[in-house]
Amino acid sequence: MKKNFYLLFLLLFLVGTSAYTQTKDPVVESIVKEATENSQLEKLAHELLDKIGPRLVGSPKMQQANDWAVAKYTGWGIPARNEKWGEWRGWERGISHIDMVAPWVKSLEGTQLAWSPSTGGKTVTGDVIIVPDVADSVAFAAWLPNAKGKFVLISMNQPTGRPDYNWEEFGTKESFEKMKALRTVQTDAWTARIKKTGYTTRTLPVALEKAGAVGIVMSNWSRGFGVNKIFSAYTKKVPTVDVSLEDYGLLYRLTESGSGTKISVRADSKEKGVVPTYNTVAEIKGTNPNEYVMLSAHFDSWDGGTGATDNGTGTLVMMEAMRILKKVYPNPKRTILVGHWGSEEQGLNGSRAFVEDHPEIVANLQALFNQDNGTGRVVNISGQGYLHAYDFITRWLAAVPEDIKKGIETKFPGTPGGGGSDFASFVAVVAPGFSLSSLSWSYGNYTWHTNRDTYDKIVFDDVRNNAMLAAIMVYMACEDPQKTSREKSVLPATRTGEPGKWPEQRKATRKGGLD
Ligand SMILES: [Zn+2]
């Protein structure tokens, strides 16, 4: 009995130690400890998103963010630099005030689009009209003089301000179907209305301003409560403003019923000429300095909100991972680099430029991890079409504690991403770039490129999870005695039966926004 008890004890001890040695890598342990007990995420988020704000390419705030990141890395003992890769039209956002002044008074929720011309320090008041439904471009040309001195509404009036999920929850099946059918008919009619003018949504605002319109009013609803997507203006002299669905609907209905609708707009902004654009790059030198493991996230954003989840959260993940790695793994076997890219939003420009400018790094890249689809926990990793990605990614993921990786689905060999975010700039030259893809948290409707992409949408526990994951994957990729393989898998045939093609490298736009 006593002997059996001893044996049982010995067995338990052995089981315990083998489980211990499997999961407890001291560096992984330290990464988890530092990330959970000394997290800097909230502080970094506040400094970047609240104190600096949105990071539109060519804006002073983008430059401020680049300088802030260099200062942060320097403070952590990590050498960092801003690498110039191009030039952009410089523009600084000022105040936007949009008020309905007739038939009654109401301050409207809205903002000028990025790169919108200003009202020259004045408040401009004018009647509101709706772009007309004409027979053809000749009829539209004849109508155009009517735009003189007016604010022109150029978006469709949405039949509902309730998102579809709300209709699905509360509406009868019949009324939901009826609304959707009505919306389709209205949307098709609006598309036809714009087409009949002889212009596109891009050229119409310019035609209207040439005809003397004093401003363009639109509403790019993002199909959720309170959300609009805010992109760039096409006008060159008069402001283009985006107004919330609710206020746009009000203006539209009042204008349609001939109620004498007038608005006042003040849009301040400054043209800053042609300004340099940068990537911020930071580096922890490896004992084998000429092999690289990279972290990657674009740094720029649209400016309707503060770019909190696109891509503030990806930025925070990479900065926090770098900070932690420097503290707990200061002498990596390969060089760790982080790229905070400029102008992803206009076509992956910063990362494409880096790939063009640093062939020596790209050629010796062990792996790159990019994150850019919101605040959620990473739930998908694809092998991006590399035949042997399964081997090394699985090997590295094995070191990640279960808590952190339990939601992750992997796909091997996967298909090479042709765009969407900066990993694709690397995949295009057959370098091992991977995407740490997040759980949605209603990203597409509610935060991506919207006026509500702000600090409060960040789910810090998920971001913390991702910072640990990124740091552990980098650590494992640095330590791996094997170099990663770039052998491509045979891609599945296209729908038309042709052999699948690897995405092609596209050139960075080095001078933008100046047309
Ligand atoms: Zn993004």
Short mmCIF file of C-alpha atoms and ligand atoms in Angstrom, two decimals:
data_model
loop_
_atom_site.label_atom_id
_atom_site.label_comp_id
_atom_site.label_asym_id
_atom_site.label_seq_id
_atom_site.Cartn_x
_atom_site.Cartn_y
_atom_site.Cartn_z
CA MET A 1 0.00 0.00 0.00
CA LYS A 2 2.77 2.36 0.99
CA LYS A 3 4.76 1.40 -2.10
CA ASN A 4 1.75 1.97 -4.36
CA PHE A 5 1.23 5.35 -2.82
CA TYR A 6 4.85 6.23 -3.54
CA LEU A 7 4.52 5.09 -7.15
CA LEU A 8 1.36 7.11 -7.62
CA PHE A 9 3.11 10.15 -6.23
CA LEU A 10 6.06 9.61 -8.58
CA LEU A 11 3.69 9.23 -11.53
CA LEU A 12 1.85 12.44 -10.68
CA PHE A 13 5.17 14.23 -10.31
CA LEU A 14 6.35 13.04 -13.74
CA VAL A 15 3.07 13.95 -15.46
CA GLY A 16 3.24 17.32 -13.80
CA THR A 17 6.81 18.09 -14.86
CA SER A 18 6.30 16.95 -18.45
CA ALA A 19 3.27 19.24 -18.77
CA TYR A 20 5.38 21.95 -17.17
CA THR A 21 8.26 21.59 -19.63
CA GLN A 22 5.85 21.56 -22.56
CA THR A 23 4.16 24.84 -21.83
CA LYS A 24 6.54 26.86 -19.70
CA ASP A 25 9.12 28.52 -21.86
CA PRO A 26 10.62 31.22 -19.64
CA VAL A 27 10.56 33.85 -22.41
CA VAL A 28 6.92 33.08 -23.22
CA GLU A 29 6.15 33.28 -19.51
CA SER A 30 7.84 36.66 -19.28
CA ILE A 31 5.99 37.96 -22.33
CA VAL A 32 2.64 37.01 -20.77
CA LYS A 33 3.62 38.48 -17.41
CA GLU A 34 4.82 41.78 -18.83
CA ALA A 35 1.78 42.11 -21.12
CA THR A 36 -0.70 41.44 -18.33
CA GLU A 37 0.98 43.09 -15.34
CA ASN A 38 2.57 46.10 -16.99
CA SER A 39 0.40 46.77 -20.03
CA GLN A 40 1.00 50.14 -21.70
CA LEU A 41 -1.88 49.78 -24.15
CA GLU A 42 -4.35 52.18 -22.54
CA LYS A 43 -1.70 54.86 -22.14
CA LEU A 44 -0.43 54.45 -25.70
CA ALA A 45 -3.99 54.51 -27.04
CA HIS A 46 -4.75 57.73 -25.19
CA GLU A 47 -1.58 59.42 -26.40
CA LEU A 48 -2.01 58.34 -30.01
CA LEU A 49 -5.78 58.51 -30.50
CA ASP A 50 -6.90 61.24 -28.11
CA LYS A 51 -3.89 63.54 -27.89
CA ILE A 52 -2.73 63.29 -31.50
CA GLY A 53 -5.89 62.03 -33.24
CA PRO A 54 -6.49 60.90 -36.82
CA ARG A 55 -3.56 60.31 -39.13
CA LEU A 56 -4.47 61.27 -42.65
CA VAL A 57 -1.55 60.99 -45.07
CA GLY A 58 -0.03 64.43 -45.65
CA SER A 59 -1.60 65.94 -42.52
CA PRO A 60 0.43 67.50 -39.69
CA LYS A 61 -1.08 64.89 -37.36
CA MET A 62 0.48 62.07 -39.37
CA GLN A 63 3.85 63.74 -38.95
CA GLN A 64 3.17 64.24 -35.25
CA ALA A 65 2.36 60.52 -34.92
CA ASN A 66 5.56 59.54 -36.73
CA ASP A 67 7.58 61.69 -34.33
CA TRP A 68 5.66 60.38 -31.31
CA ALA A 69 6.38 56.76 -32.26
CA VAL A 70 10.10 57.46 -32.68
CA ALA A 71 10.15 59.14 -29.26
CA LYS A 72 8.31 56.19 -27.66
CA TYR A 73 10.72 53.63 -29.11
CA THR A 74 13.70 55.74 -28.16
CA GLY A 75 12.35 55.90 -24.61
CA TRP A 76 12.20 52.10 -24.53
CA GLY A 77 15.80 51.85 -25.72
CA ILE A 78 14.81 50.71 -29.22
CA PRO A 79 16.46 52.57 -32.11
CA ALA A 80 13.80 54.02 -34.44
CA ARG A 81 13.68 56.26 -37.48
CA ASN A 82 11.26 57.89 -39.89
CA GLU A 83 12.04 56.77 -43.42
CA LYS A 84 10.84 59.09 -46.16
CA TRP A 85 9.23 57.19 -49.02
CA GLY A 86 7.22 59.82 -50.85
CA GLU A 87 5.29 63.09 -50.93
CA TRP A 88 1.64 63.94 -50.59
CA ARG A 89 -0.74 66.86 -50.78
CA GLY A 90 -0.52 68.45 -47.34
CA TRP A 91 -3.83 69.39 -45.74
CA GLU A 92 -4.91 70.27 -42.23
CA ARG A 93 -8.46 69.78 -41.04
CA GLY A 94 -10.10 72.71 -39.25
CA ILE A 95 -13.59 73.13 -37.81
CA SER A 96 -16.74 72.08 -39.66
CA HIS A 97 -20.04 73.74 -38.72
CA ILE A 98 -23.18 72.79 -40.60
CA ASP A 99 -26.50 74.33 -39.54
CA MET A 100 -29.97 74.27 -41.00
CA VAL A 101 -31.20 77.89 -40.82
CA ALA A 102 -34.56 77.54 -42.63
CA PRO A 103 -37.38 76.51 -42.42
CA TRP A 104 -36.24 76.17 -38.79
CA VAL A 105 -32.94 76.14 -36.98
CA LYS A 106 -31.00 73.01 -36.18
CA SER A 107 -27.28 72.32 -35.90
CA LEU A 108 -26.57 69.32 -38.07
CA GLU A 109 -24.26 66.41 -37.39
CA GLY A 110 -21.72 66.35 -40.15
CA THR A 111 -18.17 67.13 -41.17
CA GLN A 112 -16.19 68.18 -44.21
CA LEU A 113 -14.50 65.36 -46.08
CA ALA A 114 -10.73 64.94 -46.07
CA TRP A 115 -8.95 67.44 -48.35
CA SER A 116 -12.16 69.50 -48.64
CA PRO A 117 -11.63 73.10 -49.72
CA SER A 118 -12.49 75.62 -46.99
CA THR A 119 -15.10 78.36 -47.00
CA GLY A 120 -12.29 80.90 -46.72
CA GLY A 121 -12.86 81.81 -43.09
CA LYS A 122 -16.49 82.72 -43.70
CA THR A 123 -19.85 81.12 -43.05
CA VAL A 124 -21.65 80.49 -46.32
CA THR A 125 -25.45 80.37 -46.39
CA GLY A 126 -27.50 79.11 -49.31
CA ASP A 127 -30.61 77.30 -50.49
CA VAL A 128 -30.54 73.53 -50.66
CA ILE A 129 -31.39 71.68 -53.87
CA ILE A 130 -31.34 68.03 -54.88
CA VAL A 131 -29.46 66.82 -57.92
CA PRO A 132 -32.33 66.53 -60.44
CA ASP A 133 -33.66 63.48 -62.24
CA VAL A 134 -33.16 64.53 -65.85
CA ALA A 135 -33.58 62.69 -69.17
CA ASP A 136 -29.93 62.80 -70.20
CA SER A 137 -26.65 64.71 -70.08
CA VAL A 138 -27.95 67.39 -72.45
CA ALA A 139 -30.86 68.08 -70.14
CA PHE A 140 -28.47 68.12 -67.18
CA ALA A 141 -26.17 70.64 -68.88
CA ALA A 142 -29.24 72.83 -69.41
CA TRP A 143 -30.16 72.45 -65.73
CA LEU A 144 -26.65 73.11 -64.34
CA PRO A 145 -26.94 76.92 -64.05
CA ASN A 146 -29.59 76.27 -61.35
CA ALA A 147 -26.81 75.10 -59.05
CA LYS A 148 -25.37 78.60 -58.79
CA GLY A 149 -25.28 79.79 -55.19
CA LYS A 150 -26.83 76.57 -53.91
CA PHE A 151 -25.85 73.65 -51.73
CA VAL A 152 -26.52 70.48 -53.71
CA LEU A 153 -27.58 67.17 -52.15
CA ILE A 154 -25.98 64.36 -54.14
CA SER A 155 -26.76 61.22 -52.08
CA MET A 156 -29.87 59.08 -52.05
CA ASN A 157 -32.24 59.57 -49.15
CA GLN A 158 -32.17 56.20 -47.35
CA PRO A 159 -35.60 54.62 -46.82
CA THR A 160 -34.64 53.62 -43.26
CA GLY A 161 -32.14 54.70 -40.64
CA ARG A 162 -32.38 51.31 -38.96
CA PRO A 163 -29.72 48.75 -39.75
CA ASP A 164 -30.92 45.44 -41.22
CA TYR A 165 -30.17 43.48 -38.03
CA ASN A 166 -32.64 45.74 -36.22
CA TRP A 167 -35.35 45.08 -38.81
CA GLU A 168 -34.59 41.39 -38.57
CA GLU A 169 -35.03 41.45 -34.82
CA PHE A 170 -38.22 43.49 -34.59
CA GLY A 171 -39.89 43.78 -38.00
CA THR A 172 -42.39 41.39 -39.48
CA LYS A 173 -40.92 39.31 -42.27
CA GLU A 174 -43.26 41.07 -44.71
CA SER A 175 -42.32 44.62 -43.74
CA PHE A 176 -38.58 43.79 -43.77
CA GLU A 177 -38.90 42.30 -47.27
CA LYS A 178 -40.97 45.30 -48.41
CA MET A 179 -38.35 47.75 -47.11
CA LYS A 180 -35.52 45.86 -48.82
CA ALA A 181 -37.41 45.77 -52.13
CA LEU A 182 -38.13 49.50 -51.88
CA ARG A 183 -34.49 50.18 -51.08
CA THR A 184 -33.32 48.22 -54.12
CA VAL A 185 -35.69 50.11 -56.42
CA GLN A 186 -34.60 53.45 -54.92
CA THR A 187 -30.91 52.61 -55.10
CA ASP A 188 -31.16 51.56 -58.75
CA ALA A 189 -33.12 54.72 -59.55
CA TRP A 190 -30.51 56.89 -57.82
CA THR A 191 -27.65 55.20 -59.68
CA ALA A 192 -29.55 55.85 -62.93
CA ARG A 193 -30.17 59.48 -61.90
CA ILE A 194 -26.45 60.13 -61.43
CA LYS A 195 -25.59 58.30 -64.66
CA LYS A 196 -28.07 60.36 -66.68
CA THR A 197 -26.22 63.55 -65.69
CA GLY A 198 -23.32 62.33 -67.80
CA TYR A 199 -21.05 62.45 -64.75
CA THR A 200 -19.88 59.94 -62.13
CA THR A 201 -20.04 60.30 -58.35
CA ARG A 202 -16.44 61.47 -58.70
CA THR A 203 -16.89 64.05 -61.46
CA LEU A 204 -20.36 65.33 -60.53
CA PRO A 205 -19.21 67.44 -57.53
CA VAL A 206 -16.62 69.15 -59.75
CA ALA A 207 -19.25 69.90 -62.45
CA LEU A 208 -21.53 71.36 -59.78
CA GLU A 209 -18.85 73.63 -58.32
CA LYS A 210 -17.92 74.80 -61.82
CA ALA A 211 -21.56 75.75 -62.30
CA GLY A 212 -21.36 77.91 -59.15
CA ALA A 213 -22.64 75.60 -56.39
CA VAL A 214 -21.41 76.86 -52.99
CA GLY A 215 -21.07 73.37 -51.50
CA ILE A 216 -21.76 69.67 -51.94
CA VAL A 217 -23.74 67.81 -49.29
CA MET A 218 -23.71 64.04 -49.12
CA SER A 219 -24.37 61.21 -46.71
CA ASN A 220 -22.32 58.02 -46.94
CA TRP A 221 -24.29 55.92 -44.50
CA SER A 222 -22.47 52.86 -43.13
CA ARG A 223 -25.65 50.84 -42.42
CA GLY A 224 -25.47 51.11 -38.66
CA PHE A 225 -26.89 53.52 -36.07
CA GLY A 226 -24.97 56.79 -36.18
CA VAL A 227 -22.23 55.77 -38.59
CA ASN A 228 -21.07 57.34 -41.84
CA LYS A 229 -17.91 56.60 -43.78
CA ILE A 230 -15.79 59.70 -44.33
CA PHE A 231 -13.47 59.73 -47.35
CA SER A 232 -12.00 62.46 -49.54
CA ALA A 233 -13.58 65.39 -51.35
CA TYR A 234 -13.39 65.76 -55.12
CA THR A 235 -14.24 69.47 -55.19
CA LYS A 236 -11.40 71.95 -55.71
CA LYS A 237 -12.94 75.25 -54.53
CA VAL A 238 -16.07 74.67 -52.46
CA PRO A 239 -16.49 72.38 -49.47
CA THR A 240 -17.90 68.87 -49.59
CA VAL A 241 -19.58 67.86 -46.35
CA ASP A 242 -20.98 64.57 -45.14
CA VAL A 243 -24.12 64.77 -43.00
CA SER A 244 -25.55 62.05 -40.73
CA LEU A 245 -28.35 59.91 -42.13
CA GLU A 246 -30.90 61.53 -39.83
CA ASP A 247 -30.02 65.12 -40.70
CA TYR A 248 -29.55 64.35 -44.38
CA GLY A 249 -33.01 62.76 -44.50
CA LEU A 250 -34.47 65.85 -42.85
CA LEU A 251 -32.84 68.19 -45.40
CA TYR A 252 -33.85 65.94 -48.27
CA ARG A 253 -37.52 65.66 -47.30
CA LEU A 254 -37.84 69.38 -46.58
CA THR A 255 -36.18 70.27 -49.88
CA GLU A 256 -38.35 67.80 -51.78
CA SER A 257 -41.52 69.27 -50.28
CA GLY A 258 -40.44 72.79 -51.25
CA SER A 259 -40.12 74.07 -47.69
CA GLY A 260 -37.50 76.72 -48.41
CA THR A 261 -34.56 74.87 -46.92
CA LYS A 262 -31.37 76.80 -46.26
CA ILE A 263 -28.13 75.75 -44.57
CA SER A 264 -25.04 77.56 -43.36
CA VAL A 265 -21.64 75.93 -43.66
CA ARG A 266 -18.32 76.92 -42.27
CA ALA A 267 -15.44 74.65 -43.20
CA ASP A 268 -11.93 75.62 -42.17
CA SER A 269 -8.90 73.82 -43.53
CA LYS A 270 -5.39 74.65 -44.59
CA GLU A 271 -3.55 73.59 -47.70
CA LYS A 272 0.03 72.79 -46.73
CA GLY A 273 1.59 72.31 -50.15
CA VAL A 274 3.58 69.18 -50.91
CA VAL A 275 4.83 67.43 -47.77
CA PRO A 276 7.13 64.43 -47.19
CA THR A 277 5.60 61.12 -46.08
CA TYR A 278 7.26 58.55 -43.86
CA ASN A 279 7.23 55.03 -42.51
CA THR A 280 8.31 54.69 -38.88
CA VAL A 281 10.71 51.77 -38.52
CA ALA A 282 12.19 50.47 -35.25
CA GLU A 283 14.73 47.75 -34.76
CA ILE A 284 16.08 45.31 -32.18
CA LYS A 285 19.35 43.95 -33.60
CA GLY A 286 19.77 40.20 -33.70
CA THR A 287 22.89 38.10 -33.12
CA ASN A 288 22.37 37.13 -36.74
CA PRO A 289 21.74 40.73 -37.82
CA ASN A 290 21.03 40.08 -41.48
CA GLU A 291 17.99 37.89 -41.03
CA TYR A 292 14.73 39.58 -40.15
CA VAL A 293 11.45 38.97 -38.39
CA MET A 294 8.98 41.81 -38.81
CA LEU A 295 5.93 43.25 -37.14
CA SER A 296 3.73 45.33 -39.39
CA ALA A 297 0.72 47.64 -39.13
CA HIS A 298 -0.25 50.72 -41.07
CA PHE A 299 -0.02 53.93 -39.12
CA ASP A 300 -2.17 56.23 -41.25
CA SER A 301 -5.96 56.48 -41.04
CA TRP A 302 -8.97 58.24 -42.47
CA ASP A 303 -9.98 61.22 -40.38
CA GLY A 304 -13.74 61.08 -39.71
CA GLY A 305 -12.94 59.46 -36.35
CA THR A 306 -9.52 58.95 -34.78
CA GLY A 307 -8.58 55.74 -36.59
CA ALA A 308 -8.87 53.79 -33.33
CA THR A 309 -9.50 50.37 -34.88
CA ASP A 310 -8.15 51.19 -38.35
CA ASN A 311 -5.43 50.91 -37.55
CA GLY A 312 -4.79 52.28 -34.06
CA THR A 313 -5.26 48.82 -32.56
CA GLY A 314 -2.86 47.13 -35.00
CA THR A 315 -0.37 49.89 -34.24
CA LEU A 316 -0.77 49.37 -30.48
CA VAL A 317 -0.33 45.60 -30.83
CA MET A 318 2.98 46.03 -32.64
CA MET A 319 4.32 48.80 -30.37
CA GLU A 320 3.44 46.86 -27.23
CA ALA A 321 4.94 43.66 -28.67
CA MET A 322 8.18 45.53 -29.44
CA ARG A 323 8.30 47.07 -25.96
CA ILE A 324 7.80 43.66 -24.35
CA LEU A 325 10.32 41.91 -26.59
CA LYS A 326 12.97 44.52 -25.85
CA LYS A 327 12.41 43.97 -22.14
CA VAL A 328 12.27 40.17 -22.00
CA TYR A 329 14.14 39.10 -25.16
CA PRO A 330 16.69 41.84 -25.79
CA ASN A 331 19.17 39.68 -27.73
CA PRO A 332 17.15 37.95 -30.42
CA LYS A 333 18.76 35.48 -32.80
CA ARG A 334 17.40 37.39 -35.80
CA THR A 335 16.85 41.14 -36.14
CA ILE A 336 13.35 42.23 -35.13
CA LEU A 337 11.93 45.10 -37.18
CA VAL A 338 8.62 46.87 -36.94
CA GLY A 339 7.10 48.81 -39.83
CA HIS A 340 4.45 51.46 -39.11
CA TRP A 341 3.41 52.21 -42.67
CA GLY A 342 2.19 55.46 -44.20
CA SER A 343 -0.64 55.76 -46.72
CA GLU A 344 -1.99 52.23 -46.57
CA GLU A 345 -5.42 53.71 -47.14
CA GLN A 346 -4.53 55.04 -50.60
CA GLY A 347 -3.10 51.69 -51.74
CA LEU A 348 -0.51 50.12 -49.37
CA ASN A 349 1.92 52.84 -50.44
CA GLY A 350 4.27 52.91 -47.44
CA SER A 351 4.78 49.14 -47.34
CA ARG A 352 5.10 48.85 -51.13
CA ALA A 353 7.77 51.54 -51.02
CA PHE A 354 9.59 49.69 -48.21
CA VAL A 355 9.59 46.50 -50.28
CA GLU A 356 11.04 48.44 -53.23
CA ASP A 357 13.61 50.28 -51.11
CA HIS A 358 14.86 47.36 -48.96
CA PRO A 359 15.41 44.31 -51.15
CA GLU A 360 18.10 43.08 -48.70
CA ILE A 361 15.57 42.90 -45.87
CA VAL A 362 12.83 41.36 -48.00
CA ALA A 363 15.25 38.70 -49.30
CA ASN A 364 16.21 37.72 -45.75
CA LEU A 365 12.81 37.92 -44.15
CA GLN A 366 11.99 34.97 -41.94
CA ALA A 367 8.39 36.13 -41.42
CA LEU A 368 6.24 39.24 -41.16
CA PHE A 369 3.09 39.54 -39.07
CA ASN A 370 0.59 42.26 -39.96
CA GLN A 371 -2.61 43.13 -38.13
CA ASP A 372 -5.21 45.45 -39.60
CA ASN A 373 -8.84 44.55 -39.20
CA GLY A 374 -9.96 45.91 -35.92
CA THR A 375 -9.81 45.49 -32.21
CA GLY A 376 -10.78 41.82 -31.95
CA ARG A 377 -8.81 38.76 -30.86
CA VAL A 378 -6.93 37.10 -33.69
CA VAL A 379 -9.09 34.25 -35.00
CA ASN A 380 -7.58 33.46 -38.40
CA ILE A 381 -4.10 32.86 -39.73
CA SER A 382 -3.64 31.77 -43.34
CA GLY A 383 -0.50 30.27 -44.87
CA GLN A 384 -0.89 32.77 -47.77
CA GLY A 385 -0.28 30.06 -50.34
CA TYR A 386 3.17 29.01 -49.11
CA LEU A 387 3.44 25.25 -49.40
CA HIS A 388 5.32 24.73 -46.13
CA ALA A 389 3.70 27.44 -44.04
CA TYR A 390 1.95 24.74 -42.04
CA ASP A 391 5.29 23.47 -40.71
CA PHE A 392 6.69 26.68 -39.30
CA ILE A 393 3.49 28.49 -38.30
CA THR A 394 2.28 25.41 -36.43
CA ARG A 395 5.69 25.07 -34.78
CA TRP A 396 5.56 28.70 -33.59
CA LEU A 397 1.92 28.57 -32.53
CA ALA A 398 2.72 25.54 -30.36
CA ALA A 399 4.52 27.87 -27.96
CA VAL A 400 1.50 30.16 -27.56
CA PRO A 401 -0.50 29.49 -24.38
CA GLU A 402 -3.89 27.91 -24.98
CA ASP A 403 -5.81 30.92 -23.58
CA ILE A 404 -4.33 33.18 -26.22
CA LYS A 405 -4.69 30.90 -29.24
CA LYS A 406 -7.85 28.97 -28.49
CA GLY A 407 -9.98 30.93 -30.98
CA ILE A 408 -7.50 30.77 -33.85
CA GLU A 409 -8.35 28.86 -37.01
CA THR A 410 -5.50 28.21 -39.39
CA LYS A 411 -5.73 27.60 -43.11
CA PHE A 412 -2.88 25.90 -44.98
CA PRO A 413 -1.50 26.45 -47.47
CA GLY A 414 -4.22 29.10 -47.94
CA THR A 415 -4.27 31.53 -50.84
CA PRO A 416 -1.93 34.51 -51.28
CA GLY A 417 -3.61 37.80 -50.35
CA GLY A 418 -3.55 40.28 -53.23
CA GLY A 419 -4.46 43.32 -51.14
CA GLY A 420 -6.47 44.44 -48.15
CA SER A 421 -3.48 45.33 -46.03
CA ASP A 422 0.30 45.61 -45.97
CA PHE A 423 1.22 41.92 -45.68
CA ALA A 424 0.15 41.74 -49.34
CA SER A 425 3.03 44.03 -50.36
CA PHE A 426 5.38 41.30 -49.13
CA VAL A 427 3.38 38.34 -50.45
CA ALA A 428 3.46 39.99 -53.90
CA VAL A 429 7.27 39.55 -53.99
CA VAL A 430 6.99 36.00 -52.55
CA ALA A 431 8.26 37.00 -49.11
CA PRO A 432 6.60 35.36 -46.07
CA GLY A 433 4.08 38.00 -44.98
CA PHE A 434 1.16 36.85 -42.85
CA SER A 435 -2.02 38.43 -41.57
CA LEU A 436 -3.17 38.10 -37.98
CA SER A 437 -6.85 38.37 -38.73
CA SER A 438 -9.25 39.55 -36.04
CA LEU A 439 -12.72 38.84 -34.82
CA SER A 440 -15.03 41.46 -36.35
CA TRP A 441 -16.68 43.36 -33.46
CA SER A 442 -18.87 44.90 -36.20
CA TYR A 443 -15.79 46.43 -37.80
CA GLY A 444 -17.17 46.72 -41.35
CA ASN A 445 -20.23 48.80 -40.45
CA TYR A 446 -19.38 50.48 -37.22
CA THR A 447 -15.74 51.47 -37.13
CA TRP A 448 -13.94 50.88 -40.44
CA HIS A 449 -13.45 54.32 -42.05
CA THR A 450 -16.32 55.77 -40.02
CA ASN A 451 -16.90 58.84 -37.88
CA ARG A 452 -17.23 56.50 -34.86
CA ASP A 453 -13.81 54.86 -35.07
CA THR A 454 -12.76 56.14 -31.68
CA TYR A 455 -10.99 55.12 -28.45
CA ASP A 456 -14.17 53.82 -26.78
CA LYS A 457 -14.50 51.04 -29.41
CA ILE A 458 -11.23 49.43 -28.36
CA VAL A 459 -11.55 46.11 -26.54
CA PHE A 460 -8.32 46.24 -24.61
CA ASP A 461 -8.32 42.63 -23.41
CA ASP A 462 -8.45 41.46 -27.03
CA VAL A 463 -5.70 43.86 -28.05
CA ARG A 464 -3.59 42.62 -25.12
CA ASN A 465 -4.14 39.08 -26.31
CA ASN A 466 -2.92 40.06 -29.77
CA ALA A 467 0.18 41.83 -28.41
CA MET A 468 1.15 38.62 -26.57
CA LEU A 469 0.47 36.51 -29.65
CA ALA A 470 2.54 38.80 -31.88
CA ALA A 471 5.44 38.89 -29.41
CA ILE A 472 5.48 35.09 -28.98
CA MET A 473 5.30 34.45 -32.73
CA VAL A 474 8.20 36.86 -33.28
CA TYR A 475 10.22 35.19 -30.51
CA MET A 476 9.62 31.74 -32.01
CA ALA A 477 10.39 32.91 -35.56
CA CYS A 478 13.66 34.42 -34.28
CA GLU A 479 14.67 31.26 -32.42
CA ASP A 480 13.72 28.77 -35.14
CA PRO A 481 16.93 27.10 -36.37
CA GLN A 482 15.28 26.59 -39.75
CA LYS A 483 14.77 29.33 -42.31
CA THR A 484 11.25 29.53 -43.64
CA SER A 485 10.49 28.14 -47.07
CA ARG A 486 9.04 30.37 -49.82
CA GLU A 487 7.95 27.51 -52.01
CA LYS A 488 4.56 28.31 -53.53
CA SER A 489 1.68 25.89 -53.57
CA VAL A 490 -0.19 25.20 -56.78
CA LEU A 491 -3.04 27.68 -56.63
CA PRO A 492 -6.59 26.56 -57.29
CA ALA A 493 -7.91 27.24 -60.78
CA THR A 494 -9.97 30.39 -61.31
CA ARG A 495 -13.71 30.18 -61.95
CA THR A 496 -13.05 30.28 -65.68
CA GLY A 497 -10.74 27.28 -65.36
CA GLU A 498 -7.44 29.09 -65.80
CA PRO A 499 -4.55 28.23 -63.46
CA GLY A 500 -4.52 30.36 -60.30
CA LYS A 501 -2.00 33.23 -60.40
CA TRP A 502 0.19 34.62 -57.65
CA PRO A 503 -0.61 38.32 -57.02
CA GLU A 504 1.65 40.74 -58.85
CA GLN A 505 3.84 43.38 -57.26
CA ARG A 506 2.35 46.88 -57.61
CA LYS A 507 4.38 50.05 -57.49
CA ALA A 508 3.97 52.45 -54.59
CA THR A 509 2.41 55.82 -55.39
CA ARG A 510 5.28 58.12 -54.33
CA LYS A 511 3.53 61.39 -55.04
CA GLY A 512 -0.14 61.51 -54.18
CA GLY A 513 -3.24 63.63 -53.86
CA LEU A 514 -1.97 66.29 -56.25
CA ASP A 515 -4.10 65.74 -59.38
ZN ZN B 1 -6.55 49.51 -42.16
#
